[in-house]
Amino acid sequence: MTESPITEKTSSKQPAWFTLLRILLGFILFWKGIVFIRDTELLKLLIDRTGIGVFSKNSETLAFIVSYLSLLSGLFIASGLFTKASSFVQIPIVFIAIFFINIKNIGETGFELVLSIIILLLLIFFAFKGSGTLSADEYFRTYYKAGGEDGKRRIGVRKARC
């Protein structure tokens, strides 16, 4: 019985659109993080509008946390590094944004509600499916599996050609 390379085993499982969708989701989250960092006052106002006392009292801290988590999670999801963890971190943030902010402002920003729902569904999808084949997670996973029998990879040693 012949054994196929590690990359062939994993790449046959998932379609190419999977990777494109993950990268697009990561860029959208990264972009929202940049928007929140550039305009923290707007994010503080949105957090105050939730009507939840704990959020309103800590709006400055929450604005800082949400903006940088969106930035980092977007970067990680786009590159495919810690995709599941980044998705699980973003799910509560997007969930709160949908049900406490976007639904109240549905007349003003219908597009934001639709985009937030799509992002939430994609985050749930990637939280369970993982990053896919073309990702940093897969690269590191195959890199360590491709090492020698003792688990260490030999660097700089080549076989001599005869």
mmCIF file of C-alpha atoms in Angstrom:
data_model
loop_
_atom_site.group_PDB
_atom_site.id
_atom_site.type_symbol
_atom_site.label_atom_id
_atom_site.label_comp_id
_atom_site.label_asym_id
_atom_site.label_seq_id
_atom_site.Cartn_x
_atom_site.Cartn_y
_atom_site.Cartn_z
ATOM 1 C CA MET A 1 0.000 0.000 0.000
ATOM 2 C CA THR A 2 1.491 3.339 -1.062
ATOM 3 C CA GLU A 3 1.090 6.362 1.074
ATOM 4 C CA SER A 4 0.327 9.735 -0.515
ATOM 5 C CA PRO A 5 2.006 12.943 0.670
ATOM 6 C CA ILE A 6 0.392 14.815 3.527
ATOM 7 C CA THR A 7 -0.618 17.794 1.369
ATOM 8 C CA GLU A 8 -2.519 15.587 -1.075
ATOM 9 C CA LYS A 9 -4.522 14.030 1.751
ATOM 10 C CA THR A 10 -5.768 17.362 3.055
ATOM 11 C CA SER A 11 -6.147 19.310 -0.182
ATOM 12 C CA SER A 12 -8.618 16.815 -1.629
ATOM 13 C CA LYS A 13 -11.033 17.411 1.265
ATOM 14 C CA GLN A 14 -11.887 21.074 0.784
ATOM 15 C CA PRO A 15 -12.768 23.166 -2.271
ATOM 16 C CA ALA A 16 -10.857 26.273 -3.394
ATOM 17 C CA TRP A 17 -13.724 28.688 -2.637
ATOM 18 C CA PHE A 18 -13.284 27.790 1.022
ATOM 19 C CA THR A 19 -9.944 29.590 1.110
ATOM 20 C CA LEU A 20 -11.203 32.624 -0.808
ATOM 21 C CA LEU A 21 -14.168 32.978 1.534
ATOM 22 C CA ARG A 22 -11.895 32.802 4.602
ATOM 23 C CA ILE A 23 -9.521 35.437 3.199
ATOM 24 C CA LEU A 24 -12.436 37.732 2.312
ATOM 25 C CA LEU A 25 -13.881 37.362 5.816
ATOM 26 C CA GLY A 26 -10.500 38.151 7.337
ATOM 27 C CA PHE A 27 -10.096 41.291 5.225
ATOM 28 C CA ILE A 28 -13.581 42.509 6.143
ATOM 29 C CA LEU A 29 -12.873 42.070 9.869
ATOM 30 C CA PHE A 30 -9.460 43.704 9.478
ATOM 31 C CA TRP A 31 -11.063 46.644 7.647
ATOM 32 C CA LYS A 32 -13.716 47.034 10.381
ATOM 33 C CA GLY A 33 -10.940 47.015 12.978
ATOM 34 C CA ILE A 34 -9.172 49.841 11.146
ATOM 35 C CA VAL A 35 -12.444 51.797 10.881
ATOM 36 C CA PHE A 36 -13.060 51.349 14.616
ATOM 37 C CA ILE A 37 -9.527 52.440 15.508
ATOM 38 C CA ARG A 38 -9.763 55.544 13.312
ATOM 39 C CA ASP A 39 -13.147 56.551 14.756
ATOM 40 C CA THR A 40 -13.310 55.337 18.347
ATOM 41 C CA GLU A 41 -15.906 57.953 19.261
ATOM 42 C CA LEU A 42 -18.393 56.358 16.851
ATOM 43 C CA LEU A 43 -17.735 52.938 18.350
ATOM 44 C CA LYS A 44 -18.187 54.329 21.880
ATOM 45 C CA LEU A 45 -21.499 55.873 20.793
ATOM 46 C CA LEU A 46 -22.640 52.554 19.309
ATOM 47 C CA ILE A 47 -21.712 50.748 22.521
ATOM 48 C CA ASP A 48 -23.628 53.362 24.558
ATOM 49 C CA ARG A 49 -26.698 52.834 22.344
ATOM 50 C CA THR A 50 -26.950 49.172 23.327
ATOM 51 C CA GLY A 51 -28.811 50.178 26.463
ATOM 52 C CA ILE A 52 -26.914 47.675 28.610
ATOM 53 C CA GLY A 53 -25.573 49.389 31.718
ATOM 54 C CA VAL A 54 -22.360 47.385 31.983
ATOM 55 C CA PHE A 55 -21.488 48.154 28.372
ATOM 56 C CA SER A 56 -22.342 51.848 28.699
ATOM 57 C CA LYS A 57 -20.215 52.307 31.805
ATOM 58 C CA ASN A 58 -17.191 50.670 30.168
ATOM 59 C CA SER A 59 -17.655 51.956 26.627
ATOM 60 C CA GLU A 60 -14.118 53.317 26.301
ATOM 61 C CA THR A 61 -12.508 50.036 27.366
ATOM 62 C CA LEU A 62 -14.880 47.977 25.243
ATOM 63 C CA ALA A 63 -14.217 50.170 22.210
ATOM 64 C CA PHE A 64 -10.492 49.565 22.611
ATOM 65 C CA ILE A 65 -10.949 45.806 23.032
ATOM 66 C CA VAL A 66 -13.418 45.411 20.159
ATOM 67 C CA SER A 67 -11.353 47.445 17.704
ATOM 68 C CA TYR A 68 -8.088 45.619 18.363
ATOM 69 C CA LEU A 69 -9.728 42.191 18.529
ATOM 70 C CA SER A 70 -11.342 42.847 15.151
ATOM 71 C CA LEU A 71 -8.022 43.945 13.717
ATOM 72 C CA LEU A 72 -6.064 40.965 15.037
ATOM 73 C CA SER A 73 -8.770 38.390 14.367
ATOM 74 C CA GLY A 74 -9.151 39.652 10.820
ATOM 75 C CA LEU A 75 -5.426 39.353 10.244
ATOM 76 C CA PHE A 76 -5.326 35.851 11.733
ATOM 77 C CA ILE A 77 -8.365 34.637 9.791
ATOM 78 C CA ALA A 78 -7.062 36.055 6.494
ATOM 79 C CA SER A 79 -3.705 34.345 6.938
ATOM 80 C CA GLY A 80 -5.263 31.150 8.271
ATOM 81 C CA LEU A 81 -3.474 31.274 11.608
ATOM 82 C CA PHE A 82 -5.549 30.363 14.688
ATOM 83 C CA THR A 83 -8.690 30.538 12.552
ATOM 84 C CA LYS A 84 -10.926 28.573 14.903
ATOM 85 C CA ALA A 85 -9.885 30.549 17.983
ATOM 86 C CA SER A 86 -10.184 33.882 16.169
ATOM 87 C CA SER A 87 -13.640 32.951 14.921
ATOM 88 C CA PHE A 88 -14.801 31.951 18.392
ATOM 89 C CA VAL A 89 -13.526 35.285 19.753
ATOM 90 C CA GLN A 90 -15.392 37.271 17.078
ATOM 91 C CA ILE A 91 -18.739 35.432 17.335
ATOM 92 C CA PRO A 92 -19.932 37.175 20.559
ATOM 93 C CA ILE A 93 -18.792 40.565 19.282
ATOM 94 C CA VAL A 94 -20.707 40.229 16.007
ATOM 95 C CA PHE A 95 -23.705 38.670 17.786
ATOM 96 C CA ILE A 96 -23.977 41.674 20.121
ATOM 97 C CA ALA A 97 -23.510 44.030 17.171
ATOM 98 C CA ILE A 98 -26.416 42.395 15.334
ATOM 99 C CA PHE A 99 -28.932 42.134 18.144
ATOM 100 C CA PHE A 100 -28.186 45.272 20.143
ATOM 101 C CA ILE A 101 -26.932 47.771 17.565
ATOM 102 C CA ASN A 102 -27.877 46.875 13.977
ATOM 103 C CA ILE A 103 -31.475 45.823 14.662
ATOM 104 C CA LYS A 104 -32.143 49.115 16.494
ATOM 105 C CA ASN A 105 -30.729 51.083 13.540
ATOM 106 C CA ILE A 106 -32.258 48.974 10.771
ATOM 107 C CA GLY A 107 -33.779 51.980 9.030
ATOM 108 C CA GLU A 108 -30.445 53.799 8.838
ATOM 109 C CA THR A 109 -28.074 50.951 8.014
ATOM 110 C CA GLY A 110 -29.799 47.975 6.435
ATOM 111 C CA PHE A 111 -26.598 47.008 4.651
ATOM 112 C CA GLU A 112 -24.694 46.802 7.961
ATOM 113 C CA LEU A 113 -27.292 44.362 9.339
ATOM 114 C CA VAL A 114 -27.080 42.104 6.284
ATOM 115 C CA LEU A 115 -23.272 42.237 6.292
ATOM 116 C CA SER A 116 -23.157 41.462 10.025
ATOM 117 C CA ILE A 117 -25.459 38.445 9.616
ATOM 118 C CA ILE A 118 -23.322 37.100 6.752
ATOM 119 C CA ILE A 119 -20.163 37.630 8.817
ATOM 120 C CA LEU A 120 -21.723 35.854 11.802
ATOM 121 C CA LEU A 121 -22.665 32.851 9.659
ATOM 122 C CA LEU A 122 -19.183 32.717 8.154
ATOM 123 C CA LEU A 123 -17.574 32.970 11.590
ATOM 124 C CA ILE A 124 -19.672 30.057 12.839
ATOM 125 C CA PHE A 125 -18.746 28.080 9.713
ATOM 126 C CA PHE A 126 -14.999 28.682 10.128
ATOM 127 C CA ALA A 127 -15.130 28.146 13.887
ATOM 128 C CA PHE A 128 -16.138 24.554 13.237
ATOM 129 C CA LYS A 129 -14.470 23.799 9.885
ATOM 130 C CA GLY A 130 -11.093 25.421 10.504
ATOM 131 C CA SER A 131 -8.821 27.270 8.143
ATOM 132 C CA GLY A 132 -8.613 24.925 5.178
ATOM 133 C CA THR A 133 -5.689 23.821 3.072
ATOM 134 C CA LEU A 134 -4.093 27.089 1.995
ATOM 135 C CA SER A 135 -3.389 28.516 5.430
ATOM 136 C CA ALA A 136 -0.658 29.082 7.972
ATOM 137 C CA ASP A 137 -2.212 26.444 10.248
ATOM 138 C CA GLU A 138 -1.957 23.806 7.528
ATOM 139 C CA TYR A 139 1.571 24.875 6.660
ATOM 140 C CA PHE A 140 2.757 24.465 10.249
ATOM 141 C CA ARG A 141 0.861 21.195 10.637
ATOM 142 C CA THR A 142 2.470 19.676 7.522
ATOM 143 C CA TYR A 143 5.872 21.163 8.351
ATOM 144 C CA TYR A 144 6.059 19.292 11.643
ATOM 145 C CA LYS A 145 4.662 16.077 10.159
ATOM 146 C CA ALA A 146 7.236 16.194 7.381
ATOM 147 C CA GLY A 147 10.156 16.075 9.840
ATOM 148 C CA GLY A 148 12.321 13.064 10.593
ATOM 149 C CA GLU A 149 11.289 10.074 12.683
ATOM 150 C CA ASP A 150 12.371 11.774 15.866
ATOM 151 C CA GLY A 151 10.087 14.729 15.053
ATOM 152 C CA LYS A 152 12.924 17.100 14.206
ATOM 153 C CA ARG A 153 13.315 18.502 10.754
ATOM 154 C CA ARG A 154 16.750 18.512 9.250
ATOM 155 C CA ILE A 155 17.614 21.888 7.782
ATOM 156 C CA GLY A 156 20.507 22.362 5.401
ATOM 157 C CA VAL A 157 21.253 18.643 4.947
ATOM 158 C CA ARG A 158 20.806 17.319 1.419
ATOM 159 C CA LYS A 159 21.219 13.874 -0.037
ATOM 160 C CA ALA A 160 24.139 13.513 -2.370
ATOM 161 C CA ARG A 161 23.235 12.659 -5.937
ATOM 162 C CA CYS A 162 24.977 9.733 -7.485
#
